[in-house]
Short mmCIF file of C-alpha atoms in Angstrom, two decimals:
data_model
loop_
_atom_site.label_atom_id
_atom_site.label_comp_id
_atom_site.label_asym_id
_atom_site.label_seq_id
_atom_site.Cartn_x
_atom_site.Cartn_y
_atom_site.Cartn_z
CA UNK C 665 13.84 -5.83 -31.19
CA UNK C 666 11.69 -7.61 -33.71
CA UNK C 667 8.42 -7.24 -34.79
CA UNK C 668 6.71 -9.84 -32.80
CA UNK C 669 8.49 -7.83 -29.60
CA UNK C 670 7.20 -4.55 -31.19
CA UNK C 671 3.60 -5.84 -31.25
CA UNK C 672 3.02 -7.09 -27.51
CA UNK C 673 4.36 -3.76 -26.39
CA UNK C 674 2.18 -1.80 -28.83
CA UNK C 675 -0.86 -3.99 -27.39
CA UNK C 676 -0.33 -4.48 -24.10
CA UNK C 677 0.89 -0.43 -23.60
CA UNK C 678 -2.96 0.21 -21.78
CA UNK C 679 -2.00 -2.68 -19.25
CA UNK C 680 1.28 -1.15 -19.03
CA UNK C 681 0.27 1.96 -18.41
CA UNK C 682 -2.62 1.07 -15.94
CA UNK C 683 -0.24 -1.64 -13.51
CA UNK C 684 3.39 -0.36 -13.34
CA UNK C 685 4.60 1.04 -10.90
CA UNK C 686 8.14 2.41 -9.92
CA UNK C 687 9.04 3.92 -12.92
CA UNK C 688 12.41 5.61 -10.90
CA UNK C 689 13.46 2.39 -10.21
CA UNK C 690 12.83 0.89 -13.68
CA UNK C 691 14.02 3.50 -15.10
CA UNK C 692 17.46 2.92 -13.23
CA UNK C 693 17.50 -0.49 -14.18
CA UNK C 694 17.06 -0.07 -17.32
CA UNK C 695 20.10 3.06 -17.83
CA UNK C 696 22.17 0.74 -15.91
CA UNK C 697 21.67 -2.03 -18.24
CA UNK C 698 22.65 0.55 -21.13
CA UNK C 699 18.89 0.31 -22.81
CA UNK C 700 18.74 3.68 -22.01
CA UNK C 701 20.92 6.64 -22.04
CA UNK C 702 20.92 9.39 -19.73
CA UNK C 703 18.88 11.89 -21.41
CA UNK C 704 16.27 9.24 -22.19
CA UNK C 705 16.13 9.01 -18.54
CA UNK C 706 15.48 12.11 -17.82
CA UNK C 707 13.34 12.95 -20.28
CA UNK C 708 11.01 10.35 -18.83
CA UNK C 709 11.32 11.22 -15.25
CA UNK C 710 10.37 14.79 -16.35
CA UNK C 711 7.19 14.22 -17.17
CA UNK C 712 4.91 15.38 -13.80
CA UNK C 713 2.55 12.30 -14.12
CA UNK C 714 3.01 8.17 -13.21
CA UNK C 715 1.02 7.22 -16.64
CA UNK C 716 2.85 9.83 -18.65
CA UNK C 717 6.22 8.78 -17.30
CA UNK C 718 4.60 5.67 -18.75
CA UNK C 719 3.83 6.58 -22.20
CA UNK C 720 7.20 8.25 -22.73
CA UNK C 721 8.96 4.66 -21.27
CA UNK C 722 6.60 2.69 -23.35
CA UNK C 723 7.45 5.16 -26.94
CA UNK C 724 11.01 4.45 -26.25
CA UNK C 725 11.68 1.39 -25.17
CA UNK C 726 11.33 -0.14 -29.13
CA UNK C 727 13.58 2.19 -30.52
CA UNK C 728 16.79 0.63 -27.90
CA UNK C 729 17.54 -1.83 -29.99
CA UNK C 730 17.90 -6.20 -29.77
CA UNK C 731 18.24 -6.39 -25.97
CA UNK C 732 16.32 -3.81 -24.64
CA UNK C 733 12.66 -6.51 -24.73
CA UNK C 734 14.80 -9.14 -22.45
CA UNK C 735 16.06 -6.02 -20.28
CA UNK C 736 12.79 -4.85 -19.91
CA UNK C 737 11.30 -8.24 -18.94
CA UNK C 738 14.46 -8.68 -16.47
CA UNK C 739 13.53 -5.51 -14.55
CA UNK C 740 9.40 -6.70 -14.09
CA UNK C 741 10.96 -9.36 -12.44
CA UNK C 742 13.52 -8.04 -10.57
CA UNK C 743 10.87 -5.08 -8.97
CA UNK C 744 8.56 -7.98 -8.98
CA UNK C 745 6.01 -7.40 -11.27
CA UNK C 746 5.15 -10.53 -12.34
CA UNK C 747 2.30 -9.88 -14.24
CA UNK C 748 3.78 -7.12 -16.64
CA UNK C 749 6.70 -9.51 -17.00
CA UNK C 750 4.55 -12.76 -17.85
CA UNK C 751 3.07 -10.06 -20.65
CA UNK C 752 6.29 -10.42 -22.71
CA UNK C 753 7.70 -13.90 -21.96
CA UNK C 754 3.77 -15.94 -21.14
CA UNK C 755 6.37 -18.86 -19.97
CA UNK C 756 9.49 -17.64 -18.49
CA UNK C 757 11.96 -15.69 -20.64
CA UNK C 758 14.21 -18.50 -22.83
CA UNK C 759 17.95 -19.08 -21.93
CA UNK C 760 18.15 -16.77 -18.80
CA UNK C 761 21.26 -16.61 -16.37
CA UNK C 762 19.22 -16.66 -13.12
CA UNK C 763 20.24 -13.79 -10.78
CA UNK C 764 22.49 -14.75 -7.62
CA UNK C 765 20.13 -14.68 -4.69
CA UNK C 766 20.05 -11.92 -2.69
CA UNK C 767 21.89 -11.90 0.81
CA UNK C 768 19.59 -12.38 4.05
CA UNK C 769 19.25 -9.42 5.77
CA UNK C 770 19.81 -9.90 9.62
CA UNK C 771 16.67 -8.61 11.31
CA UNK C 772 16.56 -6.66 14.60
CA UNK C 773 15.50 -9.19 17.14
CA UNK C 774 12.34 -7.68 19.17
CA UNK C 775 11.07 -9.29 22.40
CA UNK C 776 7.32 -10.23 22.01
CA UNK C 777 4.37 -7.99 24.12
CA UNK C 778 1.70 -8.77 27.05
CA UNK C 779 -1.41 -9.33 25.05
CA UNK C 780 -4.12 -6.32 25.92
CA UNK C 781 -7.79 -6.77 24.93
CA UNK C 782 -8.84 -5.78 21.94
CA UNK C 783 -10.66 -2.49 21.37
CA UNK C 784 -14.62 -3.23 20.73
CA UNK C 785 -16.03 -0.31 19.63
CA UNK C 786 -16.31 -1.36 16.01
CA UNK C 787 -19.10 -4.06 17.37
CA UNK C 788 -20.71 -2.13 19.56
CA UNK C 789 -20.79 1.75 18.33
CA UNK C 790 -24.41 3.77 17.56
CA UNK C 791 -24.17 3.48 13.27
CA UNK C 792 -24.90 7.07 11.81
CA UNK C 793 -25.79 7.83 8.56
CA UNK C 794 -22.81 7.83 5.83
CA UNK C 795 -22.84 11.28 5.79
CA UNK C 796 -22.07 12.08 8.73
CA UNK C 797 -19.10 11.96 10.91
CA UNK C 798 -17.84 8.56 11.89
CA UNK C 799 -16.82 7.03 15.59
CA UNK C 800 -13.02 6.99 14.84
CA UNK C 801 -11.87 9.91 16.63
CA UNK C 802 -14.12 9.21 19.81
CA UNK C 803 -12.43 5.56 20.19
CA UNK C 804 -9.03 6.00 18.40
CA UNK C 805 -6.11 4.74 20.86
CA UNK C 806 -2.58 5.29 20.28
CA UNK C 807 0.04 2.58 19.27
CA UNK C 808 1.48 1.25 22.63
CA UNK C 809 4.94 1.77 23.32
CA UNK C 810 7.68 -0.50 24.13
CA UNK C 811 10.18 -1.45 26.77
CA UNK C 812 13.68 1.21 26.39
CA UNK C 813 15.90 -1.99 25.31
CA UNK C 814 13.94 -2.14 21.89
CA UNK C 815 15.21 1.55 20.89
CA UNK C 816 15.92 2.02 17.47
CA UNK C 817 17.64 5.22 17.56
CA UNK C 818 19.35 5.05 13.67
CA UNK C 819 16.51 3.61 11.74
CA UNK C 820 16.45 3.81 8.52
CA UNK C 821 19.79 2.97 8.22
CA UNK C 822 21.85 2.79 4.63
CA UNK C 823 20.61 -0.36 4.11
CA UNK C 824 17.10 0.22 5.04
CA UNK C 825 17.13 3.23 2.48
CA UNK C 826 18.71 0.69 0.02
CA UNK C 827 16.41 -2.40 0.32
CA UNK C 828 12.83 0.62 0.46
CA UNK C 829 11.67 -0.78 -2.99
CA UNK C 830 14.20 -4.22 -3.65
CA UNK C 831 13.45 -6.69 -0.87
CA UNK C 832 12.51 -9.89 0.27
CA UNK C 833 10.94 -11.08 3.48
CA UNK C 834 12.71 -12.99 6.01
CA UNK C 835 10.87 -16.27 6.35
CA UNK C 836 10.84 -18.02 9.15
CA UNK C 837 9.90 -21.87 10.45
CA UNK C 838 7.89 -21.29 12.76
CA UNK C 839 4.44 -23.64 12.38
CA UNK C 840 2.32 -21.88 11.45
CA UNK C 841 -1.02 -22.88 13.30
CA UNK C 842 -2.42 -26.85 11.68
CA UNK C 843 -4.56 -27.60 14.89
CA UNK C 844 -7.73 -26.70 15.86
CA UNK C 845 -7.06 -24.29 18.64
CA UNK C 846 -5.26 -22.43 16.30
CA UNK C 847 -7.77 -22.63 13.47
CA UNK C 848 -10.22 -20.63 16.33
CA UNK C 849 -7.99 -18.05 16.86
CA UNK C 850 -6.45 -17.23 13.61
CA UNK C 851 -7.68 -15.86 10.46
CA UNK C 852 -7.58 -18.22 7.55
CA UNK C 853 -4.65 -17.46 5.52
CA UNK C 854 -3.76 -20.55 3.57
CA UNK C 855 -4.97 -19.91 -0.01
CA UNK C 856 -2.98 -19.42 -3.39
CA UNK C 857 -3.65 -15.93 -3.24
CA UNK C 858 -4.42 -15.03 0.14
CA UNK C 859 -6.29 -10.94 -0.51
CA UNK C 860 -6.46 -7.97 -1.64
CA UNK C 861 -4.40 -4.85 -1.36
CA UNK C 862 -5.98 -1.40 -2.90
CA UNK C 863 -3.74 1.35 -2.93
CA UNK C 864 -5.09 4.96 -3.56
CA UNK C 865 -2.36 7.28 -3.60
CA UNK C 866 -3.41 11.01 -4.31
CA UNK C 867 -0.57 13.34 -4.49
CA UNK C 868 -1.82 16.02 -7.23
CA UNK C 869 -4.19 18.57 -5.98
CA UNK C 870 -5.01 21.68 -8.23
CA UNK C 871 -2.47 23.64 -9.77
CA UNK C 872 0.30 22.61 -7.05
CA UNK C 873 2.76 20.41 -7.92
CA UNK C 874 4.59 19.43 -5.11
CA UNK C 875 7.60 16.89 -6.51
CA UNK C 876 8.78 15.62 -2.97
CA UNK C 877 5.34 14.75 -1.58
CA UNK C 878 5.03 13.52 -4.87
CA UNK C 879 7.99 10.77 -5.13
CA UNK C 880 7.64 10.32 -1.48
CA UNK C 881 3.96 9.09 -2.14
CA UNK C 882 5.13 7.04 -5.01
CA UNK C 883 7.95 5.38 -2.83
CA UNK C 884 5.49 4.44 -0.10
CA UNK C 885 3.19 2.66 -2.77
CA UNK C 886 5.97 0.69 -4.45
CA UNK C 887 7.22 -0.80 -0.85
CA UNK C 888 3.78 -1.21 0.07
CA UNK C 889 3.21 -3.55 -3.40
CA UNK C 890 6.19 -5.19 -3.50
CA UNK C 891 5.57 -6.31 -0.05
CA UNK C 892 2.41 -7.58 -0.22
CA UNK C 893 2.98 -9.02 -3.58
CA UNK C 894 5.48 -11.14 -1.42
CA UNK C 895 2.29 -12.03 0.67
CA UNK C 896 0.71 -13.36 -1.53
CA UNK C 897 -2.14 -10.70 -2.51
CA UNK C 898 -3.28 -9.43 -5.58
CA UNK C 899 -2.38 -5.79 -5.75
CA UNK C 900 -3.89 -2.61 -7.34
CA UNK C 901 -3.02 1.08 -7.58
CA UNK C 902 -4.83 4.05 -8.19
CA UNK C 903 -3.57 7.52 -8.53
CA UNK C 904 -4.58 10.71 -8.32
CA UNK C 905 -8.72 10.44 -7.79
CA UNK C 906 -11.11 13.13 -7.86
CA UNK C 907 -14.16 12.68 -5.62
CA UNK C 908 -15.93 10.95 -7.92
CA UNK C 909 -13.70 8.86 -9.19
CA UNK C 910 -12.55 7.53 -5.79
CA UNK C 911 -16.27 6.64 -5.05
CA UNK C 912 -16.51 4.66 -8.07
CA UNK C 913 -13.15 2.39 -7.12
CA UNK C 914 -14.64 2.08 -3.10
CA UNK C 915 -18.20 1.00 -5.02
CA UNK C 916 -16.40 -1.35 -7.29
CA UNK C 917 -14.37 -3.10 -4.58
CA UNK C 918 -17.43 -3.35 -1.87
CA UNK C 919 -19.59 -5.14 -4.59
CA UNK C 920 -16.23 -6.80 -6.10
CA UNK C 921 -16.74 -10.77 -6.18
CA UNK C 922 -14.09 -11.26 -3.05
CA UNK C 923 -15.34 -14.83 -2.19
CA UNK C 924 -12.32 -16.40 -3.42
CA UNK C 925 -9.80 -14.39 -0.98
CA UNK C 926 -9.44 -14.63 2.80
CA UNK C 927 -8.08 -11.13 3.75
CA UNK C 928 -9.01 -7.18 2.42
CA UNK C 929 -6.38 -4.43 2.94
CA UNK C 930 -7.15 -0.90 1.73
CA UNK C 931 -4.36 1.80 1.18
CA UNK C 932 -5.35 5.21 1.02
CA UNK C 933 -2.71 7.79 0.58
CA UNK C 934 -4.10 11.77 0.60
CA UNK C 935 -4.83 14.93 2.19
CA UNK C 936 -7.18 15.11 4.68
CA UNK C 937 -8.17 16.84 8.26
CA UNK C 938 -8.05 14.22 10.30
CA UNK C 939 -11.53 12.78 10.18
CA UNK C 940 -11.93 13.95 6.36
CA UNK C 941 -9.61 12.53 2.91
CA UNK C 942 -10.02 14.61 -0.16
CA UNK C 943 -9.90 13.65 -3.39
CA UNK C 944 -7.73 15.77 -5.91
CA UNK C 945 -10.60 17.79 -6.90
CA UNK C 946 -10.84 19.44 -3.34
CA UNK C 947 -14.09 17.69 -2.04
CA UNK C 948 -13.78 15.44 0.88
CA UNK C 949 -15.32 12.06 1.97
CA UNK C 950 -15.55 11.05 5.71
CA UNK C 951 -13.21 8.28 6.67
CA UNK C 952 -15.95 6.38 8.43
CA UNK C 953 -18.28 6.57 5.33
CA UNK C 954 -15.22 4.60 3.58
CA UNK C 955 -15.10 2.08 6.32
CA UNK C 956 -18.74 1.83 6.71
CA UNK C 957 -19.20 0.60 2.97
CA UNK C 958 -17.28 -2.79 3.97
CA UNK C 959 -18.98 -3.94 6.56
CA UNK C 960 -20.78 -6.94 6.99
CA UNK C 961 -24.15 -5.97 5.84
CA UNK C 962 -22.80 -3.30 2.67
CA UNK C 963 -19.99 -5.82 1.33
CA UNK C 964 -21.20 -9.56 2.16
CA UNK C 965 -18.25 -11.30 0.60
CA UNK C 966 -15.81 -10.16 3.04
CA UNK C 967 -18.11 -11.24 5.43
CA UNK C 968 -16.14 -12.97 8.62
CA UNK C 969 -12.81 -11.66 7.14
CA UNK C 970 -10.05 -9.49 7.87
CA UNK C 971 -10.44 -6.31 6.70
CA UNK C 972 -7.39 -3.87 7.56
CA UNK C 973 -7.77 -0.50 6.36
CA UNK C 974 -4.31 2.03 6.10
CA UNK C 975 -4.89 5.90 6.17
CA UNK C 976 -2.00 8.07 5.33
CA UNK C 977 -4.66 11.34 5.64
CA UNK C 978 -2.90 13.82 8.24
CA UNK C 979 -4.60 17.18 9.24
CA UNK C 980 -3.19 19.14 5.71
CA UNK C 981 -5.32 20.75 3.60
CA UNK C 982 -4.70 21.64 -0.15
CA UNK C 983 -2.84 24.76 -0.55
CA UNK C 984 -3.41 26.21 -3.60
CA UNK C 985 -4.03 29.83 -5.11
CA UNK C 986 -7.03 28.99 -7.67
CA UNK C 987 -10.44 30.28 -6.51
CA UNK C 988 -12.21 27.16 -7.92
CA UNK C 989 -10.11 24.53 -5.52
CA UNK C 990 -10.59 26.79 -2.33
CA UNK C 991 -14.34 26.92 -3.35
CA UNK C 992 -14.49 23.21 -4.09
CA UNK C 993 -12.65 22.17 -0.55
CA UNK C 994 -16.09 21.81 1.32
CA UNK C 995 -17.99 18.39 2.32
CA UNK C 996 -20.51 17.63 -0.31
CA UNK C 997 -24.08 15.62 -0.01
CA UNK C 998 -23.72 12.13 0.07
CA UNK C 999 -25.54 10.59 -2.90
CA UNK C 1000 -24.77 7.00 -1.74
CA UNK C 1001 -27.94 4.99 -1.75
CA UNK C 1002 -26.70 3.02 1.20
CA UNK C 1003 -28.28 3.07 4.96
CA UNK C 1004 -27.20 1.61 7.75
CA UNK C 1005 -28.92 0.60 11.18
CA UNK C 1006 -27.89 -0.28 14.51
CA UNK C 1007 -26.67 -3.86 14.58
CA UNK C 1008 -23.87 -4.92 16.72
CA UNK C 1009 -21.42 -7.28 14.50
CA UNK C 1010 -21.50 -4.80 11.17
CA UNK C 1011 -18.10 -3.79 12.02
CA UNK C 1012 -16.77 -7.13 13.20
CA UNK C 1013 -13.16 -8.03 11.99
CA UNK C 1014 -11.92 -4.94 10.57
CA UNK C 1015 -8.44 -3.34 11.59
CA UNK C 1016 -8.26 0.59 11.23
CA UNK C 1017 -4.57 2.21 11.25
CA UNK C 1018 -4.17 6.00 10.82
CA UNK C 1019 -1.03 8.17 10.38
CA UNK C 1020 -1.15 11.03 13.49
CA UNK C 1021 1.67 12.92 11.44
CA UNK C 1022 2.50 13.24 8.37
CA UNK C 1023 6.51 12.94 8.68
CA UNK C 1024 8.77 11.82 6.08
CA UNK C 1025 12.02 9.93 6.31
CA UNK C 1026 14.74 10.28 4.24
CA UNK C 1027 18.69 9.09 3.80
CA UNK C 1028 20.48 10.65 1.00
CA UNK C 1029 17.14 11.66 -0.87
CA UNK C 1030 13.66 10.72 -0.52
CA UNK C 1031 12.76 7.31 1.11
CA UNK C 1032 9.01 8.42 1.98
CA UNK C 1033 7.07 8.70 5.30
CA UNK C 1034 7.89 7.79 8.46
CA UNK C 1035 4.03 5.64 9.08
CA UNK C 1036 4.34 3.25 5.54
CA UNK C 1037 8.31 2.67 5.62
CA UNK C 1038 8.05 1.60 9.40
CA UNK C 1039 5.34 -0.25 8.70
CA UNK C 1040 6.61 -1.98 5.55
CA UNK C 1041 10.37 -2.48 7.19
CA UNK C 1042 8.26 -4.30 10.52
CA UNK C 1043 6.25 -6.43 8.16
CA UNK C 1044 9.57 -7.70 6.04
CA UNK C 1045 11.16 -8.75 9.10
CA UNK C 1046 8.47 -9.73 11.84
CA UNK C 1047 5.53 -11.14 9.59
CA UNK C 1048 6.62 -14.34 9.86
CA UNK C 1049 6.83 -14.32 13.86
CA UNK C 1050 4.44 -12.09 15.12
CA UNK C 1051 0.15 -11.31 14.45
CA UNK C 1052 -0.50 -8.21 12.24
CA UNK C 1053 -1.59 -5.85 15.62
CA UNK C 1054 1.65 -7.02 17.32
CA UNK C 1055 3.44 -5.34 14.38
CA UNK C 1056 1.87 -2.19 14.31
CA UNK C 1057 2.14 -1.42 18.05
CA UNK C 1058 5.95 -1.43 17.39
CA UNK C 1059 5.12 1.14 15.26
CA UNK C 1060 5.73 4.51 17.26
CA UNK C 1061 8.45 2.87 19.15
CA UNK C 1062 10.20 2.15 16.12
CA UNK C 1063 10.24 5.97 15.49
CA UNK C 1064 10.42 6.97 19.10
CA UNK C 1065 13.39 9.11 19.56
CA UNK C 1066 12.68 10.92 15.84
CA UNK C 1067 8.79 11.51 16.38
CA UNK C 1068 7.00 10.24 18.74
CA UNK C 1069 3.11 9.25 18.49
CA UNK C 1070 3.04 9.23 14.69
CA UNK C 1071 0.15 6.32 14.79
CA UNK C 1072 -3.32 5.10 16.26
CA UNK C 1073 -5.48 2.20 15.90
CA UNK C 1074 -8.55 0.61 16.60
CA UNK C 1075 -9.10 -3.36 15.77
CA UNK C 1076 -12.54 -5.08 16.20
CA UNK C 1077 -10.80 -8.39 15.12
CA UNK C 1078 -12.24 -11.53 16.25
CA UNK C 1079 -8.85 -13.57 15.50
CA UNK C 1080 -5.40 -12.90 15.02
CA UNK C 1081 -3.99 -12.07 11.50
CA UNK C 1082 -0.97 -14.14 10.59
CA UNK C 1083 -0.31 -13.34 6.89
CA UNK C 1084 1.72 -16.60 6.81
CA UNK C 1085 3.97 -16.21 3.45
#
């Protein structure tokens, strides 16, 4: 490695730190490729932290040697992280072999469902203050269940484990709505860069260290970004937030110029008790507060857009021995300067999905819950033929024989959501 190659890693190392993600399967990669050696490997994957795991990549990585820049660069792109990879090589790395393409993956034909109406009682619900506890539970509905034939009694299979964090979606023909009709009853999704996802994944809470929720967690986030990187949407991760922290990222994305995008999809990954998420730090926020801050009156630029928000927050509470977290796991005061009144369209277009359980799902190791992998694996193969609520009512019949139930929803969408990749 020269010193040119030394330097962009030396000052680009923050950026590297803050964005990567899947540093298992980097990691792999890169021992595969011989940059690193087995120890090296393990030395990294040691480390208890994503950003640490990081550092320790990021210290060693100069040291392998003349081809371990390109290898690097050849592993952004192959876990499709463009952006890191466009860090090293601005225009494409020089005199590349270009991968074979990978084989199509045959998807599980589904038969499409009777349309039901949608659930209103985002437009029409009594607001509260934030404070307090939100509508959800009152108007939750579970994900509808299918007709027998559609039983998939051996998902994930091998290759379902295999392709978790290395796939591509199956694309399809199908028009995808030019004419007016369809420009009333669809979403806009036609744009460059079509949203916004924001993962928050919290897996660390006091002194517990639990290493299979951990990489579990982890797993979950990496499908989720590679898929919707494949979608077309920016993508950002955060790990690991106390309270505080968590309600600066919700305050930066609700005031966060989104005028540019045509779709919003928050990720939150934590413990919670069902109505409740906490941050690592032990305090809890109310789910509805979260939801409440991007409506149409609190964040105007998502105004008339689809707004889809993911909650991974079953009924588990931090276990932990220290006196100061047990203390600490209480609902604090609200200091959010935001009110809101009655109105009936504050809520309109906004798509709320919750875990019911929090199962995980594993073949030969950890492949990560049950609620993101079936909802990931449906999106790869069905986004391209079916509207987003379609998908996620084949949700619990996906996982029907395994465990039942594991999802609910509630949509006050005004359109269908075609992500249209």
């Amino acid at each position: 490695m020269d010193d040119r190659e030394r330097s962009i890693l030396r000052r680009s190392r923050s950026l590297f730190i803050r964005d990567l993600v899947d540093v298992v399967t980097v990691c792999d990669r890169l021992y595969q490729r011989e940059v690193l050696s087995e120890g090296m490997k393990n030395e990294i994957l040691s480390e208890t932290t994503r950003e640490n795991q990081i550092r320790t990549l990021m210290d060693i990585i100069p040291k392998r040697g003349q081809k371990a820049y390109g290898a690097f660069y050849d592993v952004l792109e192959e876990t499709y992280q463009y952006n890191l990879a466009s860090i090293l090589y601005p225009g494409g790395r020089p005199n590349t072999t270009p991968y074979p393409p990978k084989a199509a993956v045959e998807p599980r034909q589904y038969v499409g469902l009777p349309k039901t109406p949608l659930h209103n009682w985002l437009t029409g619900a009594k607001r509260e203050p934030m404070e307090s506890i939100g509508e959800f539970q009152a108007h939750r509905k579970p994900v509808e269940s299918l007709d027998d034939d559609l039983v998939v009694p051996n998902w994930p299979s091998e290759q379902n484990h295999a392709q978790s964090m290395d796939f591509q979606i199956r694309l399809s023909q199908r028009p995808q709505g030019d004419s007016k009709e369809d420009e009333l009853a669809v979403y806009r999704m036609k744009e460059a860069t079509r949203g916004r996802l924001v993962i928050i994944n919290n897996f660390l809470f006091g002194d517990e260290v639990d290493k299979e929720r951990m990489a579990r967690s982890q797993q979950d986030a990496t499908s989720l970004d590679v898929l919707f990187k494949q979608l077309h949407f920016q993508t950002k991760q955060h790990s690991n937030l106390t309270l505080k922290n968590l309600s600066s990222v919700l305050e930066g994305e609700r005031t966060r110029d989104h005028a540019s995008l045509e779709c919003f999809v928050m990720v939150i990954m934590s413990r919670g008790d069902g109505e409740r998420l906490y941050g690592v730090d032990g305090y809890k926020i109310d789910i509805d507060t979260i939801i409440s801050m991007f409506d149409s009156e609190h964040c105007s630029y998502l105004r008339g857009k689809p707004k889809v928000f993911i909650f991974q927050t079953c009924s588990d509470a931090p276990k932990t021995g220290t006196a100061e977290f047990q203390k600490k796991s209480k609902t604090p005061t609200s200091s959010s300067s935001l009110t809101l009144e009655d109105s009936g369209d504050l809520r309109a277009d906004m798509f709320v999905v919750k875990a019911t359980k929090d199962v995980e799902v594993s073949y030969n190791g950890v492949f990560g819950s049950r609620f993101i992998q079936s909802l990931v694996y449906l999106l790869r193969n069905l986004v391209c033929e079916e509207d987003f609520e379609e998908i996620v009512k084949k949700i619990n019949h996906l996982n029907v024989v395994s465990e039942p139930e594991i999802v609910e929803y509630t949509s006050s969408f005004t359109k269908k959501l075609f992500f249209n990749p």
